Amino acid sequence: MRYLLLLAISVTLLFSCGSDPAEGSAETGGNYTSVVTPNKWPFGIALWTFHDVDFPTSLKRVDSAGLKYIEPNTFHKAGPELKDSLLGQLSPGGLTKLSELIYKSNLLCRSVYVVGDSTIASWVKQFEIAKTFGATFVTTEPPLKMLDAIDSLAGVYGLKVAIHEHWKGVSEYWHPDTTLAALKNHPNFGVCVDLGHFPKSGIDPLEAVKKFDGRILAIHLKDIAEYNKPELKDVRVGTGVVKFPEIFKELARQKFNGNIYIERDSIEAGGNLVSVKETVKYVNEQLNKL
């Protein structure tokens, strides 16, 4: 009943709450401070990094890495207590249990990676998940035909939408210009720049970061060994082609105040915890040079 009521309210408000393009760039929301970086950038991890284990186990790994901020995703297994259901398939009660687990783990969930389909109902469900976890924005790749609807719905929920990109042939947003067009007249939209994905489409992520000046809500910290090879898996941060020192300098110039999330697509032997710890060390070394 609660879901149907929210759906009815959202659909009604969807067409009554127009966006004002004069409102300016999207905000990141929240007043959290970093526990790691000297620039006070909230530094954490996208839980896809630990997709080889269930959600409760991934939280323990985050704690072991000394990080505080997490970005869950709706396709993570919820753990044996919840029958290993995917987060996106859980009942409100199941989601509340995981939200309580995040709190008990002394972690902060500022965003959730969500995947909706071409219906408003699916996006209402995704936004409900984000709100249950206490997020202030969702990371996603919204269908181009639904940009107005999703922007309005985000306004109803008080959430921002960070447009993420995969590579050419997989994502509509593989080129920065498509994302820039999507941002236009959508005040609730911002950008999540996946630094390891742009090179797969032959795009320098530093140039993408420059193009998104003022609209970046989050960074997925990822590296890749070569340009123009979408079949490649990512490598440890600082060992590939991504120019991290220059990117950090550019973010500082932009007065970026969003989240930086470590993210791995590949799973190293024994899991990614060692890789994550090394990335934390590398990032701190680079930021101390700013």
Backbone as CSV, one residue per row, in Angstrom:
resi,resn,N_x,N_y,N_z,CA_x,CA_y,CA_z,C_x,C_y,C_z
1,MET,0.825,-1.205,0.000,0.000,0.000,0.000,0.867,1.266,0.000
2,ARG,1.922,1.242,0.833,2.802,2.410,0.891,3.444,2.675,-0.466
3,TYR,3.849,1.602,-1.129,4.491,1.749,-2.440,3.529,2.356,-3.448
4,LEU,2.268,1.859,-3.458,1.278,2.359,-4.412,0.961,3.825,-4.144
5,LEU,0.887,4.197,-2.846,0.613,5.586,-2.501,1.740,6.489,-2.979
6,LEU,2.984,6.067,-2.727,4.127,6.871,-3.161,4.172,6.979,-4.668
7,LEU,3.819,5.895,-5.350,3.815,5.921,-6.808,2.805,6.929,-7.322
8,ALA,1.609,6.936,-6.713,0.571,7.870,-7.139,0.991,9.311,-6.902
9,ILE,1.585,9.565,-5.725,2.056,10.917,-5.407,3.149,11.341,-6.369
10,SER,4.075,10.431,-6.632,5.211,10.769,-7.484,4.769,11.070,-8.903
11,VAL,3.862,10.254,-9.430,3.394,10.481,-10.801,2.659,11.808,-10.901
12,THR,1.874,12.139,-9.853,1.156,13.413,-9.852,2.120,14.588,-9.833
13,LEU,3.103,14.509,-8.927,4.057,15.604,-8.810,4.980,15.682,-10.006
14,LEU,5.167,14.559,-10.665,6.070,14.488,-11.796,5.735,15.512,-12.854
15,PHE,4.461,15.731,-13.060,4.033,16.626,-14.122,3.619,17.994,-13.601
16,SER,3.721,18.188,-12.301,3.364,19.487,-11.739,4.568,20.258,-11.231
17,CYS,5.720,19.561,-11.087,6.921,20.204,-10.569,7.938,20.361,-11.681
18,GLY,7.872,21.435,-12.411,8.813,21.671,-13.492,10.157,22.075,-12.942
19,SER,11.193,21.896,-13.763,12.536,22.268,-13.330,12.876,23.660,-13.786
20,ASP,13.671,24.339,-12.995,14.076,25.696,-13.301,15.548,25.689,-13.695
21,PRO,15.864,25.857,-14.992,17.247,25.785,-15.418,18.114,26.855,-14.809
22,ALA,17.507,27.872,-14.193,18.298,28.948,-13.599,18.824,28.591,-12.224
23,GLU,18.442,27.392,-11.719,18.862,27.016,-10.374,20.350,26.736,-10.283
24,GLY,21.011,26.526,-11.401,22.464,26.346,-11.391,22.854,24.895,-11.245
25,SER,24.094,24.661,-10.893,24.639,23.314,-10.876,24.101,22.502,-9.713
26,ALA,24.167,21.155,-9.903,23.674,20.246,-8.869,24.565,20.313,-7.640
27,GLU,23.952,20.060,-6.483,24.687,20.053,-5.229,24.929,18.624,-4.808
28,THR,25.934,18.418,-4.029,26.217,17.063,-3.568,25.396,16.694,-2.352
29,GLY,24.914,17.654,-1.600,24.117,17.364,-0.412,24.977,16.861,0.735
30,GLY,24.426,16.935,1.941,25.132,16.411,3.107,26.222,17.342,3.593
31,ASN,26.662,17.124,4.829,27.716,17.941,5.423,28.821,17.077,6.000
32,TYR,29.028,15.883,5.398,30.034,14.994,5.916,31.432,15.542,5.631
33,THR,32.388,15.185,6.470,33.782,15.531,6.205,34.562,14.249,5.982
34,SER,35.660,14.373,5.280,36.446,13.197,4.935,37.152,12.624,6.159
35,VAL,37.338,11.315,6.151,38.123,10.694,7.209,39.517,10.352,6.698
36,VAL,39.793,10.638,5.427,41.061,10.229,4.848,41.801,11.384,4.197
37,THR,41.160,12.081,3.278,41.903,12.998,2.428,42.121,14.358,3.076
38,PRO,43.273,14.957,2.808,43.559,16.266,3.375,42.686,17.364,2.808
39,ASN,42.089,17.140,1.648,41.233,18.159,1.038,39.786,18.062,1.491
40,LYS,39.525,17.197,2.450,38.179,17.009,2.973,37.212,16.462,1.938
41,TRP,37.741,15.755,0.949,36.870,15.058,0.009,36.407,13.758,0.660
42,PRO,35.117,13.530,0.750,34.637,12.264,1.312,35.160,11.090,0.479
43,PHE,35.967,10.254,1.084,36.697,9.210,0.377,36.173,7.855,0.834
44,GLY,35.767,7.031,-0.119,35.193,5.750,0.252,35.323,4.731,-0.852
45,ILE,34.331,3.860,-0.939,34.436,2.747,-1.874,33.076,2.361,-2.436
46,ALA,33.063,2.090,-3.727,31.871,1.526,-4.357,31.877,0.029,-4.050
47,LEU,30.807,-0.475,-3.486,30.791,-1.858,-3.018,30.851,-2.887,-4.139
48,TRP,30.714,-2.448,-5.394,30.948,-3.358,-6.522,32.367,-3.919,-6.452
49,THR,33.259,-3.197,-5.824,34.640,-3.647,-5.641,34.698,-5.011,-4.958
50,PHE,33.712,-5.272,-4.096,33.670,-6.529,-3.351,32.480,-7.397,-3.790
51,HIS,32.236,-7.430,-5.106,31.071,-8.201,-5.573,31.301,-9.709,-5.528
52,ASP,32.481,-10.127,-5.084,32.741,-11.559,-4.904,32.224,-12.077,-3.576
53,VAL,31.777,-11.171,-2.712,31.217,-11.572,-1.416,29.876,-10.887,-1.212
54,ASP,29.127,-11.308,-0.189,27.814,-10.725,0.042,27.932,-9.367,0.742
55,PHE,26.805,-8.698,0.888,26.781,-7.336,1.416,27.372,-7.224,2.824
56,PRO,26.956,-8.051,3.780,27.534,-7.929,5.134,29.056,-8.125,5.148
57,THR,29.540,-9.072,4.346,30.985,-9.319,4.298,31.710,-8.135,3.673
58,SER,31.089,-7.530,2.676,31.723,-6.376,2.027,31.873,-5.214,3.010
59,LEU,30.911,-5.039,3.900,31.019,-3.967,4.899,32.195,-4.207,5.840
60,LYS,32.446,-5.455,6.183,33.593,-5.778,7.039,34.899,-5.447,6.322
61,ARG,34.934,-5.669,5.037,36.143,-5.347,4.271,36.369,-3.838,4.206
62,VAL,35.289,-3.094,4.060,35.410,-1.631,4.045,36.013,-1.155,5.355
63,ASP,35.522,-1.693,6.441,36.039,-1.322,7.758,37.520,-1.680,7.878
64,SER,37.902,-2.832,7.353,39.307,-3.263,7.411,40.213,-2.337,6.609
65,ALA,39.652,-1.700,5.588,40.434,-0.786,4.752,40.538,0.602,5.361
66,GLY,39.816,0.840,6.464,39.863,2.131,7.126,39.050,3.210,6.434
67,LEU,38.085,2.804,5.623,37.235,3.753,4.910,35.895,3.902,5.621
68,LYS,35.170,4.971,5.286,33.916,5.257,5.980,32.719,5.360,5.042
69,TYR,32.940,5.878,3.838,31.836,6.100,2.904,31.680,4.920,1.957
70,ILE,30.442,4.535,1.709,30.176,3.423,0.800,29.134,3.824,-0.238
71,GLU,29.248,3.194,-1.401,28.209,3.298,-2.419,27.732,1.885,-2.745
72,PRO,26.644,1.440,-2.092,26.077,0.125,-2.426,25.505,0.136,-3.835
73,ASN,25.184,-1.043,-4.330,24.490,-1.169,-5.607,23.304,-2.104,-5.444
74,THR,22.339,-1.991,-6.318,21.095,-2.748,-6.149,21.195,-4.190,-6.646
75,PHE,22.383,-4.605,-7.115,22.539,-5.988,-7.591,23.523,-6.777,-6.734
76,HIS,23.749,-6.304,-5.497,24.609,-7.004,-4.545,23.768,-8.028,-3.778
77,LYS,24.315,-9.205,-3.507,23.609,-10.198,-2.709,23.533,-9.731,-1.257
78,ALA,22.348,-9.840,-0.675,22.091,-9.266,0.645,22.608,-10.113,1.797
79,GLY,23.012,-11.352,1.544,23.524,-12.204,2.617,22.551,-13.307,2.991
80,PRO,23.025,-14.331,3.704,22.195,-15.507,4.007,20.957,-15.194,4.842
81,GLU,21.042,-14.213,5.738,19.873,-13.883,6.566,18.687,-13.442,5.706
82,LEU,18.996,-12.837,4.543,17.951,-12.376,3.628,17.920,-13.232,2.362
83,LYS,18.340,-14.503,2.522,18.269,-15.515,1.466,19.058,-15.128,0.213
84,ASP,20.100,-14.327,0.401,20.974,-13.910,-0.696,20.215,-13.236,-1.838
85,SER,19.082,-12.628,-1.505,18.349,-11.859,-2.508,19.167,-10.639,-2.925
86,LEU,18.960,-10.179,-4.140,19.617,-8.953,-4.565,18.980,-7.769,-3.849
87,LEU,19.762,-6.741,-3.582,19.235,-5.587,-2.846,18.006,-5.012,-3.532
88,GLY,18.022,-4.972,-4.842,16.907,-4.397,-5.580,15.629,-5.200,-5.490
89,GLN,15.721,-6.435,-4.959,14.545,-7.299,-4.845,14.031,-7.408,-3.411
90,LEU,14.675,-6.720,-2.496,14.294,-6.835,-1.088,13.010,-6.067,-0.780
91,SER,12.328,-6.514,0.240,11.171,-5.802,0.772,11.652,-4.592,1.553
92,PRO,10.762,-3.637,1.851,11.168,-2.506,2.699,11.788,-2.957,4.015
93,GLY,11.249,-4.041,4.589,11.803,-4.547,5.843,13.224,-5.050,5.676
94,GLY,13.482,-5.735,4.572,14.827,-6.229,4.306,15.808,-5.095,4.100
95,LEU,15.385,-4.073,3.384,16.242,-2.907,3.161,16.546,-2.194,4.475
96,THR,15.560,-2.125,5.341,15.771,-1.490,6.646,16.804,-2.253,7.459
97,LYS,16.778,-3.586,7.383,17.771,-4.387,8.102,19.183,-4.058,7.621
98,LEU,19.347,-3.913,6.311,20.670,-3.591,5.781,21.078,-2.169,6.148
99,SER,20.102,-1.265,6.163,20.389,0.107,6.573,20.880,0.145,8.014
100,GLU,20.252,-0.642,8.863,20.675,-0.723,10.265,22.072,-1.332,10.381
101,LEU,22.370,-2.287,9.495,23.690,-2.909,9.501,24.767,-1.890,9.121
102,ILE,24.464,-1.036,8.152,25.394,0.032,7.761,25.668,0.935,8.964
103,TYR,24.606,1.297,9.654,24.732,2.179,10.825,25.571,1.520,11.918
104,LYS,25.289,0.255,12.190,26.027,-0.457,13.237,27.493,-0.639,12.871
105,SER,27.784,-0.625,11.565,29.161,-0.770,11.089,29.899,0.556,11.081
106,ASN,29.228,1.634,11.536,29.815,2.984,11.574,30.244,3.475,10.193
107,LEU,29.442,3.110,9.183,29.695,3.544,7.818,28.614,4.522,7.385
108,LEU,28.918,5.301,6.351,27.968,6.282,5.826,27.675,5.992,4.364
109,CYS,26.406,5.927,4.043,25.977,5.695,2.665,25.449,7.013,2.105
110,ARG,26.220,7.625,1.242,25.821,8.907,0.664,25.162,8.733,-0.703
111,SER,25.420,7.572,-1.332,24.831,7.317,-2.662,24.634,5.831,-2.866
112,VAL,23.789,5.499,-3.828,23.528,4.114,-4.208,23.561,4.026,-5.732
113,TYR,24.241,3.006,-6.259,24.208,2.769,-7.703,22.933,1.992,-8.009
114,VAL,22.073,2.574,-8.847,20.775,1.970,-9.129,20.610,1.736,-10.619
115,VAL,19.740,0.790,-10.951,19.417,0.484,-12.343,17.901,0.390,-12.467
116,GLY,17.306,1.358,-13.154,15.872,1.317,-13.402,15.601,0.988,-14.855
117,ASP,14.356,0.632,-15.159,14.018,0.354,-16.551,13.290,1.554,-17.154
118,SER,12.405,1.316,-18.097,11.745,2.407,-18.812,10.416,2.818,-18.188
119,THR,10.160,2.374,-16.950,8.917,2.732,-16.280,9.183,3.618,-15.072
120,ILE,8.243,4.507,-14.792,8.346,5.357,-13.610,8.357,4.503,-12.342
121,ALA,7.558,3.433,-12.350,7.474,2.574,-11.163,8.848,2.034,-10.776
122,SER,9.654,1.659,-11.751,10.973,1.108,-11.438,11.872,2.162,-10.806
123,TRP,11.742,3.419,-11.232,12.573,4.479,-10.675,12.094,4.898,-9.286
124,VAL,10.795,4.829,-9.057,10.280,5.054,-7.708,10.895,4.033,-6.750
125,LYS,10.947,2.775,-7.185,11.518,1.722,-6.345,12.997,1.984,-6.063
126,GLN,13.747,2.404,-7.090,15.167,2.683,-6.899,15.387,3.833,-5.917
127,PHE,14.585,4.887,-6.062,14.727,6.039,-5.181,14.317,5.694,-3.747
128,GLU,13.360,4.800,-3.608,12.970,4.333,-2.273,14.144,3.629,-1.586
129,ILE,14.872,2.816,-2.350,16.033,2.125,-1.798,17.066,3.141,-1.319
130,ALA,17.327,4.144,-2.168,18.322,5.165,-1.821,17.922,5.924,-0.554
131,LYS,16.663,6.275,-0.447,16.204,7.014,0.729,16.286,6.150,1.989
132,THR,15.972,4.864,1.850,16.062,3.964,3.000,17.488,3.906,3.536
133,PHE,18.465,3.952,2.645,19.871,3.896,3.039,20.423,5.255,3.453
134,GLY,19.603,6.296,3.381,20.043,7.617,3.790,20.880,8.343,2.763
135,ALA,20.817,7.907,1.505,21.623,8.513,0.448,21.099,9.896,0.072
136,THR,21.984,10.718,-0.473,21.590,12.034,-0.985,21.603,12.079,-2.502
137,PHE,22.183,11.041,-3.130,22.107,10.961,-4.595,22.203,9.515,-5.039
138,VAL,21.773,9.277,-6.283,21.918,7.966,-6.896,22.877,8.089,-8.066
139,THR,23.634,7.043,-8.303,24.515,6.954,-9.461,23.856,6.001,-10.448
140,THR,23.750,6.418,-11.712,22.972,5.622,-12.646,23.190,6.096,-14.070
141,GLU,22.601,5.386,-15.030,22.621,5.780,-16.434,21.166,5.836,-16.918
142,PRO,20.506,6.971,-16.715,19.081,7.073,-17.013,18.787,7.002,-18.506
143,PRO,17.701,6.337,-18.910,17.320,6.294,-20.326,17.130,7.703,-20.872
144,LEU,17.645,7.957,-22.057,17.576,9.301,-22.629,16.139,9.788,-22.788
145,LYS,15.211,8.870,-23.021,13.808,9.254,-23.210,13.109,9.602,-21.897
146,MET,13.773,9.362,-20.770,13.137,9.582,-19.468,13.817,10.675,-18.652
147,LEU,14.654,11.469,-19.263,15.420,12.448,-18.495,14.530,13.427,-17.751
148,ASP,13.512,13.976,-18.415,12.625,14.936,-17.753,11.894,14.279,-16.583
149,ALA,11.396,13.063,-16.820,10.634,12.361,-15.783,11.501,12.032,-14.573
150,ILE,12.719,11.537,-14.822,13.597,11.152,-13.728,14.082,12.383,-12.965
151,ASP,14.349,13.471,-13.681,14.760,14.706,-13.016,13.651,15.201,-12.089
152,SER,12.419,15.174,-12.557,11.296,15.613,-11.726,11.091,14.695,-10.531
153,LEU,11.217,13.398,-10.757,11.050,12.440,-9.667,12.149,12.619,-8.620
154,ALA,13.356,12.905,-9.081,14.446,13.170,-8.151,14.120,14.372,-7.276
155,GLY,13.485,15.381,-7.866,13.072,16.543,-7.089,12.051,16.181,-6.030
156,VAL,11.137,15.289,-6.381,10.125,14.831,-5.416,10.787,14.152,-4.221
157,TYR,11.825,13.364,-4.492,12.492,12.597,-3.439,13.606,13.365,-2.748
158,GLY,13.941,14.545,-3.250,15.035,15.296,-2.663,16.385,14.646,-2.893
159,LEU,16.536,13.995,-4.042,17.769,13.318,-4.402,18.392,13.954,-5.638
160,LYS,19.703,13.819,-5.773,20.388,14.165,-7.007,20.662,12.891,-7.799
161,VAL,20.853,13.053,-9.089,21.132,11.927,-9.983,22.502,12.151,-10.606
162,ALA,23.460,11.277,-10.299,24.803,11.371,-10.863,24.886,10.455,-12.079
163,ILE,24.997,11.053,-13.259,25.046,10.265,-14.486,26.423,9.611,-14.620
164,HIS,26.410,8.304,-14.718,27.609,7.481,-14.831,27.777,7.057,-16.288
165,GLU,28.985,6.653,-16.654,29.194,6.189,-18.020,29.934,4.853,-18.048
166,HIS,29.486,3.995,-18.959,30.302,2.858,-19.362,30.902,3.214,-20.725
167,TRP,31.373,2.247,-21.451,32.114,2.553,-22.665,31.238,2.480,-23.921
168,LYS,31.821,2.892,-25.024,31.137,2.942,-26.315,30.590,1.565,-26.688
169,GLY,29.323,1.556,-27.122,28.677,0.298,-27.473,27.910,-0.311,-26.320
170,VAL,28.152,0.188,-25.116,27.458,-0.309,-23.925,26.595,0.778,-23.306
171,SER,27.097,2.006,-23.319,26.432,3.113,-22.635,26.104,4.252,-23.580
172,GLU,24.952,4.878,-23.366,24.596,6.091,-24.098,25.524,7.242,-23.731
173,TYR,26.174,7.130,-22.579,26.941,8.243,-22.028,28.454,8.057,-22.185
174,TRP,28.864,7.249,-23.138,30.291,6.986,-23.305,31.056,8.243,-23.704
175,HIS,30.369,9.198,-24.341,31.014,10.450,-24.732,30.539,11.572,-23.812
176,PRO,31.440,12.416,-23.314,31.039,13.487,-22.396,29.958,14.406,-22.945
177,ASP,29.926,14.602,-24.253,28.943,15.528,-24.832,27.513,15.050,-24.613
178,THR,27.301,13.738,-24.611,25.957,13.209,-24.349,25.528,13.528,-22.927
179,THR,26.457,13.390,-21.996,26.161,13.711,-20.602,25.893,15.201,-20.441
180,LEU,26.698,16.031,-21.080,26.491,17.479,-21.000,25.114,17.859,-21.527
181,ALA,24.678,17.218,-22.599,23.342,17.489,-23.150,22.263,17.063,-22.159
182,ALA,22.479,15.935,-21.465,21.501,15.443,-20.488,21.402,16.365,-19.277
183,LEU,22.496,17.021,-18.931,22.498,17.926,-17.778,21.683,19.190,-18.036
184,LYS,21.573,19.578,-19.291,20.925,20.838,-19.641,19.464,20.851,-19.203
185,ASN,19.092,21.886,-18.470,17.719,22.081,-17.983,17.260,20.991,-17.011
186,HIS,18.192,20.267,-16.433,17.868,19.247,-15.433,18.646,19.550,-14.157
187,PRO,18.116,20.402,-13.305,18.841,20.871,-12.123,19.158,19.804,-11.093
188,ASN,18.462,18.662,-11.155,18.733,17.595,-10.192,19.789,16.614,-10.682
189,PHE,20.347,16.870,-11.867,21.354,15.981,-12.438,22.763,16.498,-12.177
190,GLY,23.684,15.574,-12.003,25.106,15.854,-11.946,25.826,14.709,-12.635
191,VAL,27.101,14.529,-12.316,27.908,13.527,-13.012,28.690,12.679,-12.014
192,CYS,28.776,11.385,-12.291,29.740,10.502,-11.643,30.739,10.105,-12.723
193,VAL,31.957,10.581,-12.617,32.976,10.301,-13.623,33.697,9.005,-13.282
194,ASP,33.548,7.993,-14.148,34.282,6.746,-13.966,35.587,6.867,-14.751
195,LEU,36.672,7.094,-14.035,37.953,7.408,-14.662,38.509,6.256,-15.485
196,GLY,38.138,5.039,-15.165,38.654,3.884,-15.891,37.839,3.486,-17.092
197,HIS,36.646,4.048,-17.231,35.792,3.689,-18.361,36.010,4.577,-19.575
198,PHE,36.242,5.869,-19.371,36.430,6.759,-20.516,37.559,6.311,-21.444
199,PRO,38.709,5.858,-20.932,39.777,5.425,-21.843,39.363,4.278,-22.761
200,LYS,38.418,3.440,-22.333,37.970,2.340,-23.179,37.324,2.851,-24.465
201,SER,36.809,4.095,-24.412,36.215,4.722,-25.594,37.171,5.708,-26.261
202,GLY,38.443,5.685,-25.838,39.437,6.556,-26.435,39.422,7.978,-25.916
203,ILE,38.787,8.204,-24.765,38.643,9.556,-24.210,39.521,9.711,-22.977
204,ASP,40.281,10.784,-22.958,41.122,11.091,-21.809,40.224,11.528,-20.648
205,PRO,40.224,10.805,-19.538,39.337,11.171,-18.422,39.637,12.549,-17.848
206,LEU,40.876,13.017,-17.955,41.199,14.363,-17.489,40.410,15.404,-18.281
207,GLU,40.305,15.208,-19.590,39.546,16.145,-20.421,38.058,16.073,-20.093
208,ALA,37.574,14.875,-19.777,36.170,14.728,-19.380,35.903,15.475,-18.080
209,VAL,36.804,15.334,-17.117,36.665,16.040,-15.834,36.606,17.546,-16.065
210,LYS,37.428,18.049,-16.961,37.428,19.483,-17.263,36.093,19.914,-17.855
211,LYS,35.529,19.092,-18.733,34.251,19.435,-19.363,33.112,19.489,-18.349
212,PHE,33.205,18.702,-17.305,32.119,18.611,-16.327,32.294,19.586,-15.157
213,ASP,33.110,20.574,-15.333,33.412,21.556,-14.291,32.129,22.055,-13.609
214,GLY,32.061,21.868,-12.289,30.923,22.367,-11.519,29.750,21.425,-11.412
215,ARG,29.781,20.310,-12.133,28.635,19.400,-12.097,28.990,18.004,-11.595
216,ILE,30.208,17.819,-11.116,30.624,16.483,-10.686,30.183,16.221,-9.243
217,LEU,29.389,15.194,-9.080,28.937,14.774,-7.754,29.853,13.718,-7.157
218,ALA,30.464,12.893,-8.028,31.283,11.789,-7.527,32.281,11.345,-8.581
219,ILE,33.321,10.685,-8.104,34.351,10.085,-8.943,34.434,8.603,-8.623
220,HIS,34.435,7.754,-9.660,34.783,6.356,-9.481,36.267,6.228,-9.814
221,LEU,37.058,5.974,-8.797,38.508,5.937,-8.913,38.927,4.581,-9.462
222,LYS,39.348,4.595,-10.716,39.642,3.343,-11.413,40.717,3.609,-12.456
223,ASP,41.533,2.595,-12.766,42.604,2.743,-13.748,42.481,1.644,-14.796
224,ILE,43.105,1.874,-15.946,43.048,0.924,-17.050,44.408,0.939,-17.751
225,ALA,44.805,-0.194,-18.306,46.163,-0.324,-18.839,46.362,0.372,-20.181
226,GLU,45.324,0.423,-21.029,45.473,0.988,-22.365,44.195,1.699,-22.790
227,TYR,44.344,2.562,-23.789,43.203,3.215,-24.408,42.613,2.321,-25.505
228,ASN,41.312,2.541,-25.774,40.625,1.927,-26.921,40.601,0.408,-26.894
229,LYS,40.590,-0.175,-25.704,40.469,-1.622,-25.584,39.388,-1.951,-24.555
230,PRO,38.119,-1.895,-24.969,37.018,-2.087,-24.017,36.984,-3.463,-23.370
231,GLU,37.692,-4.412,-23.966,37.674,-5.759,-23.390,38.561,-5.870,-22.156
232,LEU,39.401,-4.869,-21.914,40.322,-4.929,-20.780,39.606,-4.732,-19.451
233,LYS,40.068,-5.442,-18.442,39.634,-5.195,-17.071,40.534,-4.115,-16.463
234,ASP,40.070,-3.523,-15.376,40.839,-2.459,-14.750,42.088,-3.008,-14.059
235,VAL,43.014,-2.096,-13.764,44.239,-2.436,-13.043,44.303,-1.589,-11.776
236,ARG,45.264,-1.854,-10.919,45.387,-1.079,-9.686,45.620,0.398,-9.993
237,VAL,44.987,1.235,-9.219,45.095,2.679,-9.411,46.555,3.116,-9.345
238,GLY,46.942,3.920,-10.347,48.305,4.421,-10.398,49.234,3.588,-11.246
239,THR,48.734,2.480,-11.818,49.585,1.605,-12.638,49.188,1.618,-14.105
240,GLY,48.173,2.412,-14.463,47.693,2.437,-15.840,47.883,3.791,-16.497
241,VAL,46.950,4.152,-17.388,47.092,5.354,-18.216,46.407,6.593,-17.628
242,VAL,45.613,6.435,-16.585,44.873,7.575,-16.032,45.827,8.510,-15.287
243,LYS,45.696,9.809,-15.573,46.603,10.821,-15.007,46.042,11.340,-13.677
244,PHE,46.197,10.556,-12.636,45.584,10.899,-11.357,46.108,12.202,-10.751
245,PRO,47.412,12.468,-10.740,47.868,13.740,-10.158,47.231,14.949,-10.830
246,GLU,47.166,14.915,-12.166,46.559,16.030,-12.898,45.065,16.131,-12.625
247,ILE,44.409,14.990,-12.506,42.967,14.991,-12.228,42.688,15.550,-10.840
248,PHE,43.480,15.170,-9.847,43.280,15.704,-8.499,43.498,17.221,-8.474
249,LYS,44.492,17.694,-9.219,44.727,19.131,-9.295,43.539,19.842,-9.935
250,GLU,42.983,19.229,-10.981,41.838,19.836,-11.653,40.617,19.852,-10.740
251,LEU,40.395,18.784,-10.005,39.277,18.748,-9.069,39.428,19.819,-7.989
252,ALA,40.656,20.001,-7.516,40.909,21.045,-6.521,40.635,22.421,-7.121
253,ARG,41.042,22.615,-8.367,40.786,23.902,-9.032,39.290,24.172,-9.141
254,GLN,38.511,23.116,-9.398,37.062,23.251,-9.534,36.361,23.412,-8.184
255,LYS,37.138,23.284,-7.103,36.549,23.294,-5.760,35.533,22.166,-5.599
256,PHE,35.861,21.041,-6.177,35.056,19.823,-6.067,34.839,19.470,-4.605
257,ASN,33.605,19.119,-4.242,33.334,18.717,-2.854,32.462,17.466,-2.791
258,GLY,32.554,16.651,-3.857,31.773,15.419,-3.894,32.545,14.226,-3.354
259,ASN,32.013,13.046,-3.624,32.603,11.804,-3.127,33.598,11.209,-4.115
260,ILE,34.658,10.641,-3.581,35.584,9.844,-4.374,35.478,8.398,-3.892
261,TYR,35.104,7.519,-4.827,34.927,6.106,-4.487,35.950,5.239,-5.223
262,ILE,36.721,4.472,-4.492,37.531,3.434,-5.114,36.583,2.404,-5.709
263,GLU,36.880,1.952,-6.934,36.059,0.896,-7.521,36.920,-0.028,-8.375
264,ARG,36.748,-1.316,-8.168,37.402,-2.323,-8.999,36.338,-3.143,-9.704
265,ASP,36.541,-3.399,-10.996,35.683,-4.320,-11.742,36.248,-5.734,-11.664
266,SER,37.559,-5.832,-11.770,38.203,-7.137,-11.689,38.375,-7.551,-10.230
267,ILE,38.461,-8.850,-10.011,38.685,-9.394,-8.673,40.057,-10.067,-8.661
268,GLU,40.960,-9.548,-7.823,42.283,-10.142,-7.731,42.235,-11.419,-6.899
269,ALA,43.231,-12.243,-7.074,43.322,-13.483,-6.285,43.310,-13.140,-4.801
270,GLY,42.395,-13.775,-4.072,42.279,-13.498,-2.646,41.380,-12.322,-2.321
271,GLY,40.790,-11.702,-3.356,39.902,-10.557,-3.136,40.634,-9.239,-3.301
272,ASN,39.894,-8.143,-3.238,40.460,-6.825,-3.557,40.879,-5.983,-2.347
273,LEU,40.869,-6.554,-1.158,41.161,-5.754,0.021,42.584,-5.186,-0.014
274,VAL,43.552,-5.988,-0.401,44.942,-5.507,-0.466,45.056,-4.376,-1.480
275,SER,44.430,-4.566,-2.629,44.435,-3.536,-3.672,43.818,-2.240,-3.172
276,VAL,42.721,-2.338,-2.433,42.045,-1.154,-1.901,42.961,-0.420,-0.916
277,LYS,43.592,-1.146,-0.030,44.491,-0.518,0.940,45.638,0.199,0.236
278,GLU,46.165,-0.395,-0.819,47.253,0.242,-1.566,46.755,1.499,-2.279
279,THR,45.497,1.460,-2.738,44.932,2.629,-3.398,44.752,3.774,-2.411
280,VAL,44.304,3.462,-1.211,44.166,4.487,-0.165,45.518,5.161,0.079
281,LYS,46.561,4.367,0.169,47.906,4.906,0.388,48.331,5.786,-0.785
282,TYR,48.097,5.302,-2.006,48.482,6.054,-3.207,47.749,7.387,-3.283
283,VAL,46.448,7.372,-3.039,45.652,8.597,-3.120,46.127,9.617,-2.093
284,ASN,46.357,9.169,-0.880,46.833,10.093,0.154,48.186,10.698,-0.208
285,GLU,49.052,9.899,-0.805,50.355,10.409,-1.235,50.187,11.498,-2.284
286,GLN,49.279,11.276,-3.221,49.064,12.263,-4.286,48.406,13.532,-3.741
287,LEU,47.442,13.365,-2.874,46.743,14.533,-2.355,47.626,15.376,-1.428
288,ASN,48.561,14.725,-0.770,49.492,15.477,0.087,50.448,16.346,-0.721
289,LYS,50.510,16.104,-2.017,51.364,16.902,-2.896,50.650,18.146,-3.425
290,LEU,49.331,18.215,-3.237,48.577,19.349,-3.782,48.910,20.646,-3.049
